[in-house]
Amino acid sequence: MKAENRKCAGCPFNKEALSYIFPLWTEGNCADSLLAQVLNPDNLCKACNRVMKNDGGPGVDGVTADKLPDYLKEHRDKLIAAIFAGKYKPLPVRRTEIRKPDGGMRPLSIPTVADRMIQCAISQTLQPIFEPKFSDYSYGFRPGRSAHQAIRKAQQYYCEDFTHVVDIDIAKYFDTVNHDWLLNMLRAEIEDKRLVSLIREYLKSGIMQDGIARPNGEGTPQGGNLSPLLSNIYLTKFDRFLEKGGHKFVRYADDCNIYVRSRRAAERVMKSCTRFLEKELKLKINTEKSVVGNPLETKFLGFSLCQINGKVGVRVHDKTIIRFKARVESILGESGVLSTGRESIEFINYIGGWLGYFAIAEMDEGMEELFEWTKDRIGTRINTCSSVLHDNNTLGNSTAESRSRAKSKLDFAEIYKKLHRRLSRRYMPK
């Protein structure tokens, strides 16, 4: 049995949990309903473990992920009974903002951990129902699919002489999904009205920002466990439109690239897609970011295509490199000295994650240059730390601040060694 399916110690969904759920199952002959499947103890246990594993910040009630089992032991029966009775009202999501790589801000909506668990349980139940209905050309937020597969598909299209791309950017997609149209799509596949009503409650739960709650009449806010599944359900109609037109396309969530043979065809497809999205799905195209271009120049999921010795490859896009350097500078800080080892761990994790994601790219020469750049930045910090440490020792200073700087120096030395090993093993020319 997989770890995520095992019940944790003191699990609030153990055998004793059956005492509350069996009577609710049998009421109204709903034992086979989708809602009963959502609230099945095994399904809830799996959802609870996933929420705890993913961690994340607390919602408006302040309950953290590690405290979810304790919260459920006290509120479980009331929570489940309210959902079965159709009387449950989710708390508003906590709205915060995170910085986007391009410098803008992306809104992030954080439900309470209990609501994240219920949303996760819903997603686990509905994913197998909708998965067969999704397009083969949709790669985002789906089991067994990845961004790497998406970019490889784009590479295949270019090799087949589809050398022009229609790069569509939907303006604020997750915040502008039409609730009524989305709910109608759900009703077309789900007969359990109570489950659809519960999803509706989550869509309209409201947003809490700066201490003020406000209703939300549209959107599937990013941050909730249901949002990825619902976003794919909503855009499947667009996928079918593209398939019906015989188009070669790749979609990853709201990022969609369509590949054609000529610029004239690309401009025509851009117009038809814009009309469809605006009329059939009530979505707006970001005209500044949506472009007709060359796949060797445009950016898709951080990558771009390239030609090496007559062959089509994949490279890291120039803008991605710029963002990488900005992120590294941000982690290292302006002072040249890290106050604790936490920033060192953050740096190592970021480098490792970045290299893992872009591992499919052709970048021997680019990575050598990037390695030297990163080494120089780390070297600057090591020298700065060493200089400051020398000054302190000259003065006979053995304060905690001095010891902390010495620790930072050692951390940077370890960072350098780990970074060198990773880059050499994966990317450096033999």
PDB file of C-alpha atoms in Angstrom, residues 22-239:
ATOM      1  CA  PHE A  22     -22.618   4.577   7.557  1.00  0.00           C
ATOM      2  CA  PRO A  23     -25.892   6.089   8.836  1.00  0.00           C
ATOM      3  CA  LEU A  24     -25.415   9.062   6.506  1.00  0.00           C
ATOM      4  CA  TRP A  25     -24.725   6.740   3.575  1.00  0.00           C
ATOM      5  CA  THR A  26     -27.933   4.796   4.032  1.00  0.00           C
ATOM      6  CA  GLU A  27     -30.167   7.831   4.420  1.00  0.00           C
ATOM      7  CA  GLY A  28     -31.993   8.475   1.155  1.00  0.00           C
ATOM      8  CA  ASN A  29     -30.329   5.493  -0.564  1.00  0.00           C
ATOM      9  CA  CYS A  30     -27.221   7.556  -1.311  1.00  0.00           C
ATOM     10  CA  ALA A  31     -24.616   4.872  -0.631  1.00  0.00           C
ATOM     11  CA  ASP A  32     -23.561   4.873  -4.285  1.00  0.00           C
ATOM     12  CA  SER A  33     -23.643   8.643  -4.746  1.00  0.00           C
ATOM     13  CA  LEU A  34     -20.519  10.528  -5.729  1.00  0.00           C
ATOM     14  CA  LEU A  35     -20.779  12.621  -2.580  1.00  0.00           C
ATOM     15  CA  ALA A  36     -20.602   9.441  -0.477  1.00  0.00           C
ATOM     16  CA  GLN A  37     -17.504   8.432  -2.440  1.00  0.00           C
ATOM     17  CA  VAL A  38     -15.972  11.840  -1.734  1.00  0.00           C
ATOM     18  CA  LEU A  39     -16.654  11.444   1.986  1.00  0.00           C
ATOM     19  CA  ASN A  40     -15.551   7.826   2.166  1.00  0.00           C
ATOM     20  CA  PRO A  41     -13.118   7.553   5.120  1.00  0.00           C
ATOM     21  CA  ASP A  42     -10.323   6.094   2.964  1.00  0.00           C
ATOM     22  CA  ASN A  43     -10.680   8.910   0.433  1.00  0.00           C
ATOM     23  CA  LEU A  44     -10.708  11.554   3.169  1.00  0.00           C
ATOM     24  CA  CYS A  45      -7.698   9.959   4.849  1.00  0.00           C
ATOM     25  CA  LYS A  46      -5.754  10.095   1.577  1.00  0.00           C
ATOM     26  CA  ALA A  47      -6.798  13.736   1.073  1.00  0.00           C
ATOM     27  CA  CYS A  48      -5.811  14.605   4.646  1.00  0.00           C
ATOM     28  CA  ASN A  49      -2.354  13.099   4.168  1.00  0.00           C
ATOM     29  CA  ARG A  50      -1.849  14.968   0.890  1.00  0.00           C
ATOM     30  CA  VAL A  51      -2.761  18.296   2.485  1.00  0.00           C
ATOM     31  CA  MET A  52      -0.355  17.662   5.351  1.00  0.00           C
ATOM     32  CA  LYS A  53       2.406  16.596   2.957  1.00  0.00           C
ATOM     33  CA  ASN A  54       1.965  19.674   0.750  1.00  0.00           C
ATOM     34  CA  ASP A  55       1.854  21.909   3.818  1.00  0.00           C
ATOM     35  CA  GLY A  56       1.315  25.516   2.676  1.00  0.00           C
ATOM     36  CA  GLY A  57       0.104  28.459   4.688  1.00  0.00           C
ATOM     37  CA  PRO A  58      -3.008  28.531   6.868  1.00  0.00           C
ATOM     38  CA  GLY A  59      -6.368  29.851   5.710  1.00  0.00           C
ATOM     39  CA  VAL A  60      -8.443  32.548   7.378  1.00  0.00           C
ATOM     40  CA  ASP A  61      -8.955  30.413  10.502  1.00  0.00           C
ATOM     41  CA  GLY A  62      -5.207  30.200  11.169  1.00  0.00           C
ATOM     42  CA  VAL A  63      -5.121  26.378  11.381  1.00  0.00           C
ATOM     43  CA  THR A  64      -1.876  24.997   9.951  1.00  0.00           C
ATOM     44  CA  ALA A  65      -1.530  21.764   7.985  1.00  0.00           C
ATOM     45  CA  ASP A  66       0.234  19.904  10.799  1.00  0.00           C
ATOM     46  CA  LYS A  67      -2.738  20.652  13.082  1.00  0.00           C
ATOM     47  CA  LEU A  68      -5.321  19.273  10.651  1.00  0.00           C
ATOM     48  CA  PRO A  69      -5.746  15.879  12.414  1.00  0.00           C
ATOM     49  CA  ASP A  70      -6.329  17.631  15.744  1.00  0.00           C
ATOM     50  CA  TYR A  71      -8.835  19.968  14.120  1.00  0.00           C
ATOM     51  CA  LEU A  72     -10.695  17.057  12.529  1.00  0.00           C
ATOM     52  CA  LYS A  73     -10.896  15.075  15.765  1.00  0.00           C
ATOM     53  CA  GLU A  74     -12.907  17.946  17.203  1.00  0.00           C
ATOM     54  CA  HIS A  75     -14.912  19.058  14.151  1.00  0.00           C
ATOM     55  CA  ARG A  76     -15.086  15.960  11.923  1.00  0.00           C
ATOM     56  CA  ASP A  77     -18.633  14.802  12.703  1.00  0.00           C
ATOM     57  CA  LYS A  78     -20.119  18.263  12.406  1.00  0.00           C
ATOM     58  CA  LEU A  79     -18.220  18.929   9.154  1.00  0.00           C
ATOM     59  CA  ILE A  80     -19.286  15.680   7.460  1.00  0.00           C
ATOM     60  CA  ALA A  81     -22.887  15.921   8.633  1.00  0.00           C
ATOM     61  CA  ALA A  82     -23.190  19.484   7.306  1.00  0.00           C
ATOM     62  CA  ILE A  83     -21.824  18.443   3.909  1.00  0.00           C
ATOM     63  CA  PHE A  84     -24.214  15.485   3.658  1.00  0.00           C
ATOM     64  CA  ALA A  85     -27.122  17.731   4.648  1.00  0.00           C
ATOM     65  CA  GLY A  86     -26.199  20.293   2.004  1.00  0.00           C
ATOM     66  CA  LYS A  87     -25.748  22.977   4.662  1.00  0.00           C
ATOM     67  CA  TYR A  88     -21.966  23.375   4.634  1.00  0.00           C
ATOM     68  CA  LYS A  89     -20.603  26.851   3.923  1.00  0.00           C
ATOM     69  CA  PRO A  90     -16.854  27.004   3.259  1.00  0.00           C
ATOM     70  CA  LEU A  91     -14.918  29.866   4.799  1.00  0.00           C
ATOM     71  CA  PRO A  92     -13.597  32.581   2.457  1.00  0.00           C
ATOM     72  CA  VAL A  93     -10.152  31.994   0.982  1.00  0.00           C
ATOM     73  CA  ARG A  94      -7.259  34.085   2.221  1.00  0.00           C
ATOM     74  CA  ARG A  95      -5.978  36.208  -0.645  1.00  0.00           C
ATOM     75  CA  THR A  96      -2.286  36.949  -0.872  1.00  0.00           C
ATOM     76  CA  GLU A  97       0.049  37.807  -3.716  1.00  0.00           C
ATOM     77  CA  ILE A  98       3.290  36.273  -4.926  1.00  0.00           C
ATOM     78  CA  ARG A  99       5.771  37.857  -7.278  1.00  0.00           C
ATOM     79  CA  LYS A 100       5.725  36.556 -10.846  1.00  0.00           C
ATOM     80  CA  PRO A 101       8.986  35.970 -12.725  1.00  0.00           C
ATOM     81  CA  ASP A 102       8.204  38.906 -15.038  1.00  0.00           C
ATOM     82  CA  GLY A 103       7.972  41.304 -12.108  1.00  0.00           C
ATOM     83  CA  GLY A 104       4.189  41.461 -11.751  1.00  0.00           C
ATOM     84  CA  MET A 105       2.129  40.026  -8.918  1.00  0.00           C
ATOM     85  CA  ARG A 106       0.026  36.869  -9.068  1.00  0.00           C
ATOM     86  CA  PRO A 107      -2.976  36.553  -6.737  1.00  0.00           C
ATOM     87  CA  LEU A 108      -2.992  33.366  -4.688  1.00  0.00           C
ATOM     88  CA  SER A 109      -6.073  32.186  -2.789  1.00  0.00           C
ATOM     89  CA  ILE A 110      -5.499  29.966   0.242  1.00  0.00           C
ATOM     90  CA  PRO A 111      -8.459  27.944   1.596  1.00  0.00           C
ATOM     91  CA  THR A 112      -8.489  26.633   5.150  1.00  0.00           C
ATOM     92  CA  VAL A 113      -6.739  23.286   5.581  1.00  0.00           C
ATOM     93  CA  ALA A 114     -10.101  21.578   6.206  1.00  0.00           C
ATOM     94  CA  ASP A 115     -11.463  22.985   2.952  1.00  0.00           C
ATOM     95  CA  ARG A 116      -8.272  21.986   1.145  1.00  0.00           C
ATOM     96  CA  MET A 117      -8.865  18.447   2.368  1.00  0.00           C
ATOM     97  CA  ILE A 118     -12.488  18.382   1.148  1.00  0.00           C
ATOM     98  CA  GLN A 119     -11.489  19.909  -2.203  1.00  0.00           C
ATOM     99  CA  CYS A 120      -8.732  17.320  -2.533  1.00  0.00           C
ATOM    100  CA  ALA A 121     -11.230  14.536  -1.774  1.00  0.00           C
ATOM    101  CA  ILE A 122     -13.561  15.908  -4.469  1.00  0.00           C
ATOM    102  CA  SER A 123     -10.713  16.082  -6.983  1.00  0.00           C
ATOM    103  CA  GLN A 124      -9.631  12.514  -6.220  1.00  0.00           C
ATOM    104  CA  THR A 125     -13.179  11.341  -6.922  1.00  0.00           C
ATOM    105  CA  LEU A 126     -13.811  13.372 -10.076  1.00  0.00           C
ATOM    106  CA  GLN A 127     -10.392  13.068 -11.742  1.00  0.00           C
ATOM    107  CA  PRO A 128     -10.979   9.459 -12.922  1.00  0.00           C
ATOM    108  CA  ILE A 129     -14.380  10.501 -14.326  1.00  0.00           C
ATOM    109  CA  PHE A 130     -13.129  13.448 -16.357  1.00  0.00           C
ATOM    110  CA  GLU A 131      -9.649  12.206 -17.256  1.00  0.00           C
ATOM    111  CA  PRO A 132     -10.852  10.074 -20.230  1.00  0.00           C
ATOM    112  CA  LYS A 133     -12.779  13.078 -21.551  1.00  0.00           C
ATOM    113  CA  PHE A 134      -9.761  15.382 -21.667  1.00  0.00           C
ATOM    114  CA  SER A 135      -7.785  16.019 -24.846  1.00  0.00           C
ATOM    115  CA  ASP A 136      -4.616  14.090 -25.621  1.00  0.00           C
ATOM    116  CA  TYR A 137      -3.000  17.483 -26.263  1.00  0.00           C
ATOM    117  CA  SER A 138      -3.655  18.775 -22.728  1.00  0.00           C
ATOM    118  CA  TYR A 139      -0.692  18.250 -20.391  1.00  0.00           C
ATOM    119  CA  GLY A 140      -1.187  20.446 -17.324  1.00  0.00           C
ATOM    120  CA  PHE A 141      -2.282  19.152 -13.897  1.00  0.00           C
ATOM    121  CA  ARG A 142      -2.964  15.634 -15.124  1.00  0.00           C
ATOM    122  CA  PRO A 143      -1.615  12.329 -13.800  1.00  0.00           C
ATOM    123  CA  GLY A 144       1.195  10.908 -15.902  1.00  0.00           C
ATOM    124  CA  ARG A 145       1.617  14.126 -17.890  1.00  0.00           C
ATOM    125  CA  SER A 146       4.192  16.882 -17.608  1.00  0.00           C
ATOM    126  CA  ALA A 147       5.611  20.097 -19.007  1.00  0.00           C
ATOM    127  CA  HIS A 148       8.471  18.074 -20.483  1.00  0.00           C
ATOM    128  CA  GLN A 149       6.008  16.031 -22.549  1.00  0.00           C
ATOM    129  CA  ALA A 150       4.361  19.243 -23.710  1.00  0.00           C
ATOM    130  CA  ILE A 151       7.607  20.784 -24.939  1.00  0.00           C
ATOM    131  CA  ARG A 152       8.612  17.518 -26.633  1.00  0.00           C
ATOM    132  CA  LYS A 153       5.299  17.583 -28.500  1.00  0.00           C
ATOM    133  CA  ALA A 154       6.041  21.123 -29.643  1.00  0.00           C
ATOM    134  CA  GLN A 155       9.457  19.932 -30.809  1.00  0.00           C
ATOM    135  CA  GLN A 156       7.794  17.144 -32.796  1.00  0.00           C
ATOM    136  CA  TYR A 157       5.468  19.607 -34.538  1.00  0.00           C
ATOM    137  CA  TYR A 158       8.405  21.779 -35.596  1.00  0.00           C
ATOM    138  CA  CYS A 159      10.209  18.730 -37.004  1.00  0.00           C
ATOM    139  CA  GLU A 160       7.056  18.032 -39.041  1.00  0.00           C
ATOM    140  CA  ASP A 161       7.442  21.490 -40.650  1.00  0.00           C
ATOM    141  CA  PHE A 162       4.880  23.341 -38.499  1.00  0.00           C
ATOM    142  CA  THR A 163       7.283  26.230 -38.074  1.00  0.00           C
ATOM    143  CA  HIS A 164       4.932  29.047 -37.022  1.00  0.00           C
ATOM    144  CA  VAL A 165       3.293  29.270 -33.629  1.00  0.00           C
ATOM    145  CA  VAL A 166       0.170  30.950 -32.281  1.00  0.00           C
ATOM    146  CA  ASP A 167       1.009  31.653 -28.648  1.00  0.00           C
ATOM    147  CA  ILE A 168      -2.255  32.356 -26.794  1.00  0.00           C
ATOM    148  CA  ASP A 169      -2.265  34.016 -23.391  1.00  0.00           C
ATOM    149  CA  ILE A 170      -5.630  34.169 -21.605  1.00  0.00           C
ATOM    150  CA  ALA A 171      -5.886  37.275 -19.436  1.00  0.00           C
ATOM    151  CA  LYS A 172      -6.317  36.388 -15.729  1.00  0.00           C
ATOM    152  CA  TYR A 173      -7.761  33.012 -16.667  1.00  0.00           C
ATOM    153  CA  PHE A 174      -8.157  31.515 -13.191  1.00  0.00           C
ATOM    154  CA  ASP A 175      -9.942  34.645 -11.972  1.00  0.00           C
ATOM    155  CA  THR A 176     -12.371  34.947 -14.908  1.00  0.00           C
ATOM    156  CA  VAL A 177     -13.890  31.478 -15.404  1.00  0.00           C
ATOM    157  CA  ASN A 178     -17.675  31.861 -15.679  1.00  0.00           C
ATOM    158  CA  HIS A 179     -19.288  30.021 -12.752  1.00  0.00           C
ATOM    159  CA  ASP A 180     -22.642  29.294 -14.412  1.00  0.00           C
ATOM    160  CA  TRP A 181     -21.041  27.843 -17.534  1.00  0.00           C
ATOM    161  CA  LEU A 182     -18.601  25.769 -15.492  1.00  0.00           C
ATOM    162  CA  LEU A 183     -21.399  24.388 -13.295  1.00  0.00           C
ATOM    163  CA  ASN A 184     -23.395  23.456 -16.397  1.00  0.00           C
ATOM    164  CA  MET A 185     -20.372  21.527 -17.673  1.00  0.00           C
ATOM    165  CA  LEU A 186     -20.239  19.666 -14.359  1.00  0.00           C
ATOM    166  CA  ARG A 187     -23.967  18.911 -14.390  1.00  0.00           C
ATOM    167  CA  ALA A 188     -23.600  17.375 -17.852  1.00  0.00           C
ATOM    168  CA  GLU A 189     -21.366  14.667 -16.349  1.00  0.00           C
ATOM    169  CA  ILE A 190     -22.373  14.533 -12.673  1.00  0.00           C
ATOM    170  CA  GLU A 191     -25.847  13.448 -11.637  1.00  0.00           C
ATOM    171  CA  ASP A 192     -25.243  13.966  -7.923  1.00  0.00           C
ATOM    172  CA  LYS A 193     -26.801  17.392  -7.364  1.00  0.00           C
ATOM    173  CA  ARG A 194     -25.466  17.676  -3.836  1.00  0.00           C
ATOM    174  CA  LEU A 195     -21.874  17.323  -5.038  1.00  0.00           C
ATOM    175  CA  VAL A 196     -22.388  19.973  -7.718  1.00  0.00           C
ATOM    176  CA  SER A 197     -23.943  22.230  -5.058  1.00  0.00           C
ATOM    177  CA  LEU A 198     -20.904  21.697  -2.815  1.00  0.00           C
ATOM    178  CA  ILE A 199     -18.561  22.677  -5.647  1.00  0.00           C
ATOM    179  CA  ARG A 200     -20.725  25.730  -6.237  1.00  0.00           C
ATOM    180  CA  GLU A 201     -20.282  26.711  -2.581  1.00  0.00           C
ATOM    181  CA  TYR A 202     -16.532  26.517  -2.996  1.00  0.00           C
ATOM    182  CA  LEU A 203     -16.602  28.618  -6.151  1.00  0.00           C
ATOM    183  CA  LYS A 204     -18.603  31.316  -4.364  1.00  0.00           C
ATOM    184  CA  SER A 205     -17.019  31.074  -0.906  1.00  0.00           C
ATOM    185  CA  GLY A 206     -15.660  34.607  -1.101  1.00  0.00           C
ATOM    186  CA  ILE A 207     -12.226  36.179  -0.697  1.00  0.00           C
ATOM    187  CA  MET A 208     -10.690  37.655   2.457  1.00  0.00           C
ATOM    188  CA  GLN A 209      -8.039  40.297   1.824  1.00  0.00           C
ATOM    189  CA  ASP A 210      -6.682  42.859   4.277  1.00  0.00           C
ATOM    190  CA  GLY A 211      -9.319  41.784   6.781  1.00  0.00           C
ATOM    191  CA  ILE A 212     -12.211  42.467   4.404  1.00  0.00           C
ATOM    192  CA  ALA A 213     -14.342  39.680   2.938  1.00  0.00           C
ATOM    193  CA  ARG A 214     -15.882  40.127  -0.494  1.00  0.00           C
ATOM    194  CA  PRO A 215     -17.909  37.823  -2.738  1.00  0.00           C
ATOM    195  CA  ASN A 216     -16.414  36.363  -5.904  1.00  0.00           C
ATOM    196  CA  GLY A 217     -18.786  35.993  -8.825  1.00  0.00           C
ATOM    197  CA  GLU A 218     -16.338  34.331 -11.207  1.00  0.00           C
ATOM    198  CA  GLY A 219     -13.088  32.398 -11.353  1.00  0.00           C
ATOM    199  CA  THR A 220     -11.484  29.274  -9.873  1.00  0.00           C
ATOM    200  CA  PRO A 221      -8.857  31.024  -7.727  1.00  0.00           C
ATOM    201  CA  GLN A 222      -5.338  29.585  -7.850  1.00  0.00           C
ATOM    202  CA  GLY A 223      -4.358  27.979  -4.586  1.00  0.00           C
ATOM    203  CA  GLY A 224      -7.296  25.625  -4.078  1.00  0.00           C
ATOM    204  CA  ASN A 225      -7.016  21.881  -4.701  1.00  0.00           C
ATOM    205  CA  LEU A 226     -10.015  21.908  -7.046  1.00  0.00           C
ATOM    206  CA  SER A 227      -8.793  24.732  -9.252  1.00  0.00           C
ATOM    207  CA  PRO A 228      -6.502  22.679 -11.578  1.00  0.00           C
ATOM    208  CA  LEU A 229      -9.201  20.088 -12.346  1.00  0.00           C
ATOM    209  CA  LEU A 230     -11.930  22.680 -12.867  1.00  0.00           C
ATOM    210  CA  SER A 231      -9.686  24.759 -15.140  1.00  0.00           C
ATOM    211  CA  ASN A 232      -9.084  21.728 -17.372  1.00  0.00           C
ATOM    212  CA  ILE A 233     -12.797  20.914 -17.472  1.00  0.00           C
ATOM    213  CA  TYR A 234     -13.586  24.460 -18.562  1.00  0.00           C
ATOM    214  CA  LEU A 235     -10.971  24.567 -21.348  1.00  0.00           C
ATOM    215  CA  THR A 236     -11.813  21.131 -22.751  1.00  0.00           C
ATOM    216  CA  LYS A 237     -14.403  22.826 -24.974  1.00  0.00           C
ATOM    217  CA  PHE A 238     -11.576  24.896 -26.469  1.00  0.00           C
ATOM    218  CA  ASP A 239      -9.502  21.741 -26.975  1.00  0.00           C
TER     219      ASP A 239
END
